[in-house]
Amino acid sequence: VRAGRTFISNGPLLRFTVNGDVPDRNHSAFEKVGNLHIQAESSSLLPYARLELIWNGNVVQSTLADSNFPFHAQLSHEFRLEKSGWLSLRCVSDPVIGPSDAMMAHTSPFVVRLVGASPPAQPEKVKAMIDVFDRAIAWTKSRTHPPRPRLVDLYDEARTRLTEMLS
C-alpha cells in the first residue's frame, strides 16, 4: 500500500507495467523526455465494457473487454513522456447498466515525474479535490464513532499538499 501499488474494485482485477516494472513510488522519476511502454490488463468473473488508460485525467487509450466468460481486456501503449503528470488504469461498465450492476475498478495514480520538472496543476481540478477533502474532513469529524483523528490528519495532509499546488 505504501508503495502505491493499489486499486479499488467491485470485481475486476487490474495489472499494469511501465517499461516492464510494476508502477510504484520507486519507479516514478525519469531523467529525460522519452517513450514509456505501458502494458495493461484486466479480468473479471462478471462482464464490464472496457479497460482505459488515463493520463492526467484524460483517456489516452481504451479497449473493449471480451464479451464472453472469462471477461478480459488488455492493451499495449507507447506513451511519449514530455511533461510530468500521472497515469492510472480503470475498468468501466456501459452507462446502460444500472449503478448496482456496474463493474468498476481504478488504480491509484502513478505519478510520473521528469527530473527537474514540476507536475502540472489544473487549478479547477485541484480546487474540486480540495472541496472533496473538506467534505471528507467534516463528515469524518461529525459522523464517525469512535473518533478517527489519524484519518482526519491524512485528509488534512492531502488537502495541504493540494493547496500548495495552487500557490
One Martini backbone bead per residue (centre of mass of N, CA, C, O) as a GRO file, in nm:
protein
  167
    1VAL     BB    1   0.060   0.061  -0.023
    2ARG     BB    2   0.302   0.264   0.015
    3ALA     BB    3   0.395   0.221  -0.296
    4GLY     BB    4   0.108   0.239  -0.478
    5ARG     BB    5  -0.012  -0.072  -0.527
    6THR     BB    6  -0.331   0.012  -0.604
    7PHE     BB    7  -0.687  -0.081  -0.590
    8ILE     BB    8  -1.027  -0.046  -0.687
    9SER     BB    9  -1.309  -0.286  -0.647
   10ASN     BB   10  -1.610  -0.490  -0.763
   11GLY     BB   11  -1.407  -0.718  -0.941
   12PRO     BB   12  -1.192  -0.626  -1.113
   13LEU     BB   13  -0.870  -0.685  -1.229
   14LEU     BB   14  -0.548  -0.516  -1.210
   15ARG     BB   15  -0.272  -0.464  -1.452
   16PHE     BB   16   0.057  -0.289  -1.466
   17THR     BB   17   0.318  -0.157  -1.681
   18VAL     BB   18   0.636   0.030  -1.683
   19ASN     BB   19   0.890  -0.071  -1.847
   20GLY     BB   20   0.830  -0.362  -1.684
   21ASP     BB   21   0.720  -0.216  -1.430
   22VAL     BB   22   0.577  -0.180  -1.140
   23PRO     BB   23   0.412   0.071  -1.024
   24ASP     BB   24   0.589   0.312  -0.816
   25ARG     BB   25   0.768   0.529  -0.620
   26ASN     BB   26   1.053   0.404  -0.738
   27HIS     BB   27   0.934   0.453  -1.065
   28SER     BB   28   0.887   0.796  -1.131
   29ALA     BB   29   1.168   0.885  -1.241
   30PHE     BB   30   1.280   1.082  -1.523
   31GLU     BB   31   1.545   1.222  -1.702
   32LYS     BB   32   1.379   1.218  -1.986
   33VAL     BB   33   1.253   1.244  -2.270
   34GLY     BB   34   1.013   0.981  -2.367
   35ASN     BB   35   0.929   0.647  -2.370
   36LEU     BB   36   0.646   0.458  -2.265
   37HIS     BB   37   0.576   0.124  -2.177
   38ILE     BB   38   0.243  -0.005  -2.177
   39GLN     BB   39   0.095  -0.262  -1.976
   40ALA     BB   40  -0.245  -0.400  -1.977
   41GLU     BB   41  -0.491  -0.560  -1.748
   42SER     BB   42  -0.810  -0.737  -1.730
   43SER     BB   43  -1.034  -0.915  -1.493
   44SER     BB   44  -1.352  -1.110  -1.482
   45LEU     BB   45  -1.651  -1.273  -1.381
   46LEU     BB   46  -1.777  -1.011  -1.483
   47PRO     BB   47  -1.904  -0.785  -1.681
   48TYR     BB   48  -1.746  -0.539  -1.896
   49ALA     BB   49  -1.652  -0.298  -2.125
   50ARG     BB   50  -1.363  -0.146  -2.033
   51LEU     BB   51  -1.028  -0.038  -2.085
   52GLU     BB   52  -0.834   0.235  -1.929
   53LEU     BB   53  -0.607   0.491  -2.009
   54ILE     BB   54  -0.465   0.747  -1.794
   55TRP     BB   55  -0.385   1.104  -1.843
   56ASN     BB   56  -0.453   1.354  -1.650
   57GLY     BB   57  -0.778   1.251  -1.680
   58ASN     BB   58  -0.727   1.124  -1.969
   59VAL     BB   59  -0.808   0.931  -2.229
   60VAL     BB   60  -0.564   0.745  -2.438
   61GLN     BB   61  -0.687   0.446  -2.398
   62SER     BB   62  -0.911   0.192  -2.540
   63THR     BB   63  -1.067  -0.129  -2.456
   64LEU     BB   64  -1.240  -0.401  -2.510
   65ALA     BB   65  -1.406  -0.643  -2.368
   66ASP     BB   66  -1.488  -0.938  -2.341
   67SER     BB   67  -1.809  -1.110  -2.405
   68ASN     BB   68  -1.677  -1.360  -2.268
   69PHE     BB   69  -1.607  -1.609  -2.076
   70PRO     BB   70  -1.364  -1.468  -1.959
   71PHE     BB   71  -1.322  -1.145  -1.864
   72HIS     BB   72  -1.114  -0.947  -2.091
   73ALA     BB   73  -0.829  -0.713  -2.107
   74GLN     BB   74  -0.590  -0.548  -2.335
   75LEU     BB   75  -0.294  -0.329  -2.342
   76SER     BB   76  -0.078  -0.132  -2.562
   77HIS     BB   77   0.149   0.153  -2.493
   78GLU     BB   78   0.296   0.434  -2.639
   79PHE     BB   79   0.441   0.690  -2.442
   80ARG     BB   80   0.497   1.032  -2.456
   81LEU     BB   81   0.728   1.188  -2.253
   82GLU     BB   82   0.710   1.559  -2.175
   83LYS     BB   83   0.571   1.549  -1.884
   84SER     BB   84   0.443   1.576  -1.598
   85GLY     BB   85   0.234   1.327  -1.412
   86TRP     BB   86  -0.044   1.087  -1.455
   87LEU     BB   87  -0.130   0.743  -1.411
   88SER     BB   88  -0.403   0.516  -1.505
   89LEU     BB   89  -0.646   0.255  -1.437
   90ARG     BB   90  -0.963   0.134  -1.589
   91CYS     BB   91  -1.287   0.006  -1.530
   92VAL     BB   92  -1.593  -0.012  -1.727
   93SER     BB   93  -1.924   0.037  -1.773
   94ASP     BB   94  -2.204   0.073  -1.909
   95PRO     BB   95  -2.459   0.307  -1.870
   96VAL     BB   96  -2.706   0.096  -1.894
   97ILE     BB   97  -2.613   0.005  -1.639
   98GLY     BB   98  -2.673  -0.017  -1.335
   99PRO     BB   99  -2.518   0.082  -1.045
  100SER     BB  100  -2.544  -0.211  -0.908
  101ASP     BB  101  -2.406  -0.359  -1.185
  102ALA     BB  102  -2.146  -0.215  -1.199
  103MET     BB  103  -1.825  -0.249  -1.325
  104MET     BB  104  -1.531  -0.156  -1.126
  105ALA     BB  105  -1.198   0.002  -1.167
  106HIS     BB  106  -0.905   0.158  -0.987
  107THR     BB  107  -0.615   0.302  -0.977
  108SER     BB  108  -0.369   0.440  -0.861
  109PRO     BB  109  -0.172   0.687  -0.906
  110PHE     BB  110   0.103   0.740  -1.130
  111VAL     BB  111   0.376   0.923  -1.084
  112VAL     BB  112   0.526   1.128  -1.335
  113ARG     BB  113   0.872   1.239  -1.333
  114LEU     BB  114   1.058   1.492  -1.437
  115VAL     BB  115   1.353   1.589  -1.389
  116GLY     BB  116   1.300   1.930  -1.285
  117ALA     BB  117   0.988   1.893  -1.298
  118SER     BB  118   0.677   2.001  -1.251
  119PRO     BB  119   0.369   1.935  -1.194
  120PRO     BB  120   0.075   1.968  -1.329
  121ALA     BB  121  -0.178   2.210  -1.271
  122GLN     BB  122  -0.537   2.199  -1.230
  123PRO     BB  123  -0.715   2.419  -1.068
  124GLU     BB  124  -1.008   2.303  -1.087
  125LYS     BB  125  -0.926   2.016  -0.981
  126VAL     BB  126  -0.793   2.096  -0.720
  127LYS     BB  127  -1.039   2.241  -0.595
  128ALA     BB  128  -1.224   1.992  -0.602
  129MET     BB  129  -1.045   1.820  -0.409
  130ILE     BB  130  -1.053   2.008  -0.169
  131ASP     BB  131  -1.357   1.980  -0.131
  132VAL     BB  132  -1.357   1.679  -0.074
  133PHE     BB  133  -1.178   1.700   0.182
  134ASP     BB  134  -1.358   1.888   0.342
  135ARG     BB  135  -1.599   1.688   0.353
  136ALA     BB  136  -1.446   1.450   0.480
  137ILE     BB  137  -1.369   1.592   0.739
  138ALA     BB  138  -1.652   1.669   0.836
  139TRP     BB  139  -1.769   1.382   0.836
  140THR     BB  140  -1.560   1.246   1.025
  141LYS     BB  141  -1.610   1.438   1.271
  142SER     BB  142  -1.943   1.388   1.283
  143ARG     BB  143  -1.981   1.042   1.213
  144THR     BB  144  -1.758   0.907   1.374
  145HIS     BB  145  -1.739   0.593   1.567
  146PRO     BB  146  -1.487   0.651   1.666
  147PRO     BB  147  -1.265   0.864   1.653
  148ARG     BB  148  -1.044   0.976   1.357
  149PRO     BB  149  -0.761   1.146   1.360
  150ARG     BB  150  -0.580   1.013   1.144
  151LEU     BB  151  -0.773   1.056   0.906
  152VAL     BB  152  -0.785   1.362   0.927
  153ASP     BB  153  -0.480   1.405   0.887
  154LEU     BB  154  -0.466   1.284   0.601
  155TYR     BB  155  -0.664   1.476   0.468
  156ASP     BB  156  -0.512   1.736   0.548
  157GLU     BB  157  -0.249   1.672   0.401
  158ALA     BB  158  -0.371   1.658   0.119
  159ARG     BB  159  -0.489   1.943   0.120
  160THR     BB  160  -0.220   2.094   0.157
  161ARG     BB  161  -0.083   1.994  -0.104
  162LEU     BB  162  -0.294   2.113  -0.293
  163THR     BB  163  -0.266   2.408  -0.206
  164GLU     BB  164   0.036   2.433  -0.296
  165MET     BB  165  -0.028   2.404  -0.607
  166LEU     BB  166  -0.167   2.705  -0.618
  167SER     BB  167   0.110   2.884  -0.538
   0.00000   0.00000   0.00000
